[in-house]
Amino acid sequence: FSEKDVDFAVFSTNSVLIGEAIQAALNSQGGDIAKTGTFEEVNFGYQFEQLRHADPALQSKPLVSHYSDFWFFESYADGAGTKKAKCVGRDNKTGCRDWFKTFWAKNPPVYDYSDWFPPRYQVFGTHRVPISSTNKHIETWVFDEGKDFWNTTCGPWRRWYDKGGWIITPKNERVCSNFYDKNPFVFLTGNGTEQLRQNSTVLHEIQRALHKK
């Protein structure tokens, strides 16, 4: 899977209901995903990492090309009465703190509630899905201490190795144009159209529009 994942911010800490919703979504897909699809508890919430074929001969090949993380969030008012939001996770709401301390040596970021709500709706595949009200809060949170701002390159700026810990990925390996021939990218044209292209081949295009509901 490398670094391919889909992250969901779940504004609830009711792990039972969240788990039931995830399992119902997996079951609704039918086929092998319904037969073998399951998820696991992690400190920040839930995760399903590898959805496998039911046929033992095919189980070395995952059914999907990515894994999914479900981060448990809650909202609250700070001392000044301003509504805030942050990831709290499982384990008596200390799971996200533990995860961020382990991997980033810092506490989870605290957001304004208005960073998330009301949600926008953006095309993802064949559906419009809710996304955060603004992406500023995500794009300005410093992951790499500002050395190579994360959203100007492609691929992870560091990788975890069990024997060596975190190893920094050289920036020349993360130049986005290195991946244009093998992976589709979204480009915004001068007339406001979003094009999904792989090399010079246009795979899909839509007019850029973010609808609120």
Short mmCIF file of C-alpha atoms in Angstrom, two decimals:
data_model
loop_
_atom_site.label_atom_id
_atom_site.label_comp_id
_atom_site.label_asym_id
_atom_site.label_seq_id
_atom_site.Cartn_x
_atom_site.Cartn_y
_atom_site.Cartn_z
CA PHE A 1 0.00 0.00 0.00
CA SER A 2 2.94 2.36 0.54
CA GLU A 3 1.41 5.74 1.48
CA LYS A 4 -1.97 5.38 -0.26
CA ASP A 5 -4.79 6.01 2.14
CA VAL A 6 -8.11 7.74 2.63
CA ASP A 7 -8.62 9.65 5.88
CA PHE A 8 -12.04 10.28 7.41
CA ALA A 9 -12.66 12.81 10.19
CA VAL A 10 -15.53 11.34 12.22
CA PHE A 11 -17.11 13.89 14.54
CA SER A 12 -18.19 11.38 17.15
CA THR A 13 -16.58 9.18 19.76
CA ASN A 14 -19.37 6.61 19.81
CA SER A 15 -17.19 3.70 18.74
CA VAL A 16 -20.10 1.23 18.60
CA LEU A 17 -22.18 3.26 16.15
CA ILE A 18 -19.14 4.21 14.08
CA GLY A 19 -18.10 0.58 13.84
CA GLU A 20 -21.58 -0.48 12.80
CA ALA A 21 -21.63 2.18 10.07
CA ILE A 22 -18.24 1.12 8.70
CA GLN A 23 -19.20 -2.55 8.66
CA ALA A 24 -22.54 -1.77 6.99
CA ALA A 25 -20.68 0.18 4.29
CA LEU A 26 -18.33 -2.76 3.68
CA ASN A 27 -21.23 -5.22 3.59
CA SER A 28 -23.08 -3.06 1.07
CA GLN A 29 -20.31 -3.55 -1.48
CA GLY A 30 -21.14 -7.23 -1.94
CA GLY A 31 -18.68 -9.78 -3.27
CA ASP A 32 -15.41 -10.45 -1.47
CA ILE A 33 -15.44 -7.09 0.31
CA ALA A 34 -18.69 -8.09 2.04
CA LYS A 35 -17.35 -11.57 2.79
CA THR A 36 -13.94 -10.64 4.17
CA GLY A 37 -14.13 -6.89 4.85
CA THR A 38 -13.49 -5.92 8.43
CA PHE A 39 -11.71 -3.21 10.38
CA GLU A 40 -9.53 -2.96 13.45
CA GLU A 41 -9.31 -0.73 16.48
CA VAL A 42 -6.37 1.68 16.58
CA ASN A 43 -5.64 4.41 19.07
CA PHE A 44 -6.95 7.25 16.89
CA GLY A 45 -10.13 5.39 15.91
CA TYR A 46 -10.60 2.62 13.33
CA GLN A 47 -8.68 1.41 10.32
CA PHE A 48 -9.10 -1.14 7.62
CA GLU A 49 -5.75 -1.88 6.13
CA GLN A 50 -6.01 -4.85 3.79
CA LEU A 51 -9.25 -6.05 2.25
CA ARG A 52 -8.50 -9.53 0.93
CA HIS A 53 -10.03 -11.90 -1.61
CA ALA A 54 -12.09 -14.75 -0.21
CA ASP A 55 -10.25 -17.18 -2.52
CA PRO A 56 -7.09 -18.35 -0.66
CA ALA A 57 -5.20 -18.43 -3.96
CA LEU A 58 -5.72 -14.67 -4.36
CA GLN A 59 -5.28 -13.52 -0.77
CA SER A 60 -1.81 -12.14 -1.40
CA LYS A 61 -3.45 -9.49 -3.61
CA PRO A 62 -5.48 -6.79 -1.85
CA LEU A 63 -8.94 -5.90 -3.12
CA VAL A 64 -8.25 -2.16 -2.94
CA SER A 65 -5.16 -0.08 -3.61
CA HIS A 66 -5.28 1.87 -0.37
CA TYR A 67 -6.16 1.65 3.29
CA SER A 68 -8.63 3.83 5.22
CA ASP A 69 -8.27 5.60 8.56
CA PHE A 70 -11.18 6.88 10.65
CA TRP A 71 -10.10 9.57 13.10
CA PHE A 72 -12.44 10.31 16.01
CA PHE A 73 -12.95 14.06 16.53
CA GLU A 74 -14.90 16.10 19.04
CA SER A 75 -15.86 19.75 19.24
CA TYR A 76 -15.78 21.93 22.36
CA ALA A 77 -15.66 25.54 23.50
CA ASP A 78 -12.32 26.90 24.67
CA GLY A 79 -11.86 29.24 27.64
CA ALA A 80 -12.89 32.24 25.53
CA GLY A 81 -16.05 30.50 24.35
CA THR A 82 -14.74 29.91 20.82
CA LYS A 83 -15.86 26.62 19.31
CA LYS A 84 -12.90 24.38 18.54
CA ALA A 85 -12.35 20.88 17.16
CA LYS A 86 -9.61 18.31 17.53
CA CYS A 87 -8.89 14.62 17.12
CA VAL A 88 -9.29 12.71 20.39
CA GLY A 89 -9.45 9.07 19.29
CA ARG A 90 -10.19 6.06 21.45
CA ASP A 91 -8.84 5.01 24.85
CA ASN A 92 -10.68 7.55 26.99
CA LYS A 93 -10.04 10.18 24.33
CA THR A 94 -6.24 9.98 24.61
CA GLY A 95 -5.67 7.92 21.46
CA CYS A 96 -4.95 10.79 19.07
CA ARG A 97 -2.63 12.42 21.58
CA ASP A 98 -0.71 9.17 21.90
CA TRP A 99 -0.52 8.75 18.12
CA PHE A 100 0.74 12.29 17.49
CA LYS A 101 3.25 12.06 20.33
CA THR A 102 4.62 8.80 18.90
CA PHE A 103 4.88 9.87 15.25
CA TRP A 104 5.29 13.66 15.43
CA ALA A 105 6.44 14.36 18.98
CA LYS A 106 3.70 16.98 19.37
CA ASN A 107 0.07 17.24 20.41
CA PRO A 108 -2.77 16.94 17.88
CA PRO A 109 -3.56 20.23 16.15
CA VAL A 110 -6.49 22.24 17.47
CA TYR A 111 -8.77 23.67 14.77
CA ASP A 112 -11.51 26.24 14.70
CA TYR A 113 -14.86 24.53 14.33
CA SER A 114 -15.48 26.75 11.31
CA ASP A 115 -12.51 25.09 9.56
CA TRP A 116 -14.68 22.01 9.25
CA PHE A 117 -18.28 23.19 9.19
CA PRO A 118 -20.39 23.72 7.21
CA PRO A 119 -18.82 21.15 4.88
CA ARG A 120 -18.22 21.66 1.19
CA TYR A 121 -19.05 18.94 -1.33
CA GLN A 122 -16.43 17.87 -3.85
CA VAL A 123 -16.40 15.25 -6.58
CA PHE A 124 -14.51 12.12 -5.53
CA GLY A 125 -14.79 9.39 -8.13
CA THR A 126 -18.44 9.25 -9.13
CA HIS A 127 -19.89 10.94 -6.03
CA ARG A 128 -19.84 14.28 -4.31
CA VAL A 129 -18.52 13.79 -0.82
CA PRO A 130 -18.37 16.18 2.15
CA ILE A 131 -14.99 17.76 2.80
CA SER A 132 -13.88 20.36 5.32
CA SER A 133 -15.13 23.92 5.01
CA THR A 134 -11.59 25.06 4.21
CA ASN A 135 -8.32 23.24 3.57
CA LYS A 136 -6.19 26.02 5.04
CA HIS A 137 -6.00 24.33 8.44
CA ILE A 138 -4.65 21.15 6.87
CA GLU A 139 -2.26 22.72 4.39
CA THR A 140 -0.66 25.05 6.91
CA TRP A 141 -0.05 22.51 9.65
CA VAL A 142 3.70 21.93 9.55
CA PHE A 143 4.59 18.26 9.24
CA ASP A 144 8.26 18.64 8.35
CA GLU A 145 9.31 21.70 10.39
CA GLY A 146 9.03 23.85 7.28
CA LYS A 147 12.03 22.43 5.42
CA ASP A 148 10.12 21.14 2.38
CA PHE A 149 6.50 22.20 2.58
CA TRP A 150 4.58 18.95 2.24
CA ASN A 151 2.03 19.93 -0.42
CA THR A 152 4.65 21.05 -2.95
CA THR A 153 5.99 17.53 -3.46
CA CYS A 154 4.56 14.05 -4.08
CA GLY A 155 5.11 11.08 -1.83
CA PRO A 156 6.09 10.84 1.82
CA TRP A 157 8.84 13.13 3.07
CA ARG A 158 9.92 10.39 5.47
CA ARG A 159 9.42 6.63 5.80
CA TRP A 160 9.38 4.37 8.82
CA TYR A 161 11.82 1.47 8.94
CA ASP A 162 11.52 -0.99 11.80
CA LYS A 163 15.29 -1.23 12.20
CA GLY A 164 16.21 2.39 11.59
CA GLY A 165 13.20 4.49 12.55
CA TRP A 166 12.28 7.48 10.41
CA ILE A 167 14.39 8.01 7.29
CA ILE A 168 14.03 11.24 5.31
CA THR A 169 13.09 10.76 1.64
CA PRO A 170 15.33 12.90 -0.61
CA LYS A 171 13.40 15.77 -2.18
CA ASN A 172 14.49 14.83 -5.72
CA GLU A 173 12.56 11.56 -5.30
CA ARG A 174 9.40 13.51 -4.50
CA VAL A 175 9.20 15.80 -7.55
CA CYS A 176 5.60 15.43 -8.79
CA SER A 177 6.53 15.36 -12.47
CA ASN A 178 8.42 12.11 -11.82
CA PHE A 179 5.03 10.44 -11.44
CA TYR A 180 3.05 11.97 -14.31
CA ASP A 181 3.50 8.98 -16.61
CA LYS A 182 2.46 6.34 -14.05
CA ASN A 183 -0.21 8.12 -12.01
CA PRO A 184 -3.17 10.39 -12.80
CA PHE A 185 -3.02 13.99 -11.55
CA VAL A 186 -5.65 16.71 -11.42
CA PHE A 187 -4.79 19.93 -13.26
CA LEU A 188 -6.74 23.19 -13.17
CA THR A 189 -6.97 24.79 -16.61
CA GLY A 190 -7.22 28.48 -17.39
CA ASN A 191 -10.99 28.34 -17.94
CA GLY A 192 -11.64 26.78 -14.52
CA THR A 193 -11.95 23.17 -15.69
CA GLU A 194 -10.40 20.42 -13.59
CA GLN A 195 -8.76 17.76 -15.75
CA LEU A 196 -7.69 14.35 -14.55
CA ARG A 197 -4.69 13.52 -16.74
CA GLN A 198 -2.09 10.80 -16.97
CA ASN A 199 0.74 12.13 -19.10
CA SER A 200 -1.07 13.94 -21.93
CA THR A 201 -4.18 11.72 -21.82
CA VAL A 202 -7.28 13.39 -20.35
CA LEU A 203 -9.14 10.76 -18.33
CA HIS A 204 -11.92 12.96 -16.98
CA GLU A 205 -12.81 16.62 -16.65
CA ILE A 206 -15.38 18.70 -14.81
CA GLN A 207 -16.07 22.35 -14.16
CA ARG A 208 -14.59 23.36 -10.83
CA ALA A 209 -17.47 23.87 -8.41
CA LEU A 210 -17.73 23.23 -4.69
CA HIS A 211 -21.35 23.00 -3.62
CA LYS A 212 -22.61 23.41 -0.08
CA LYS A 213 -25.66 21.52 1.06
#
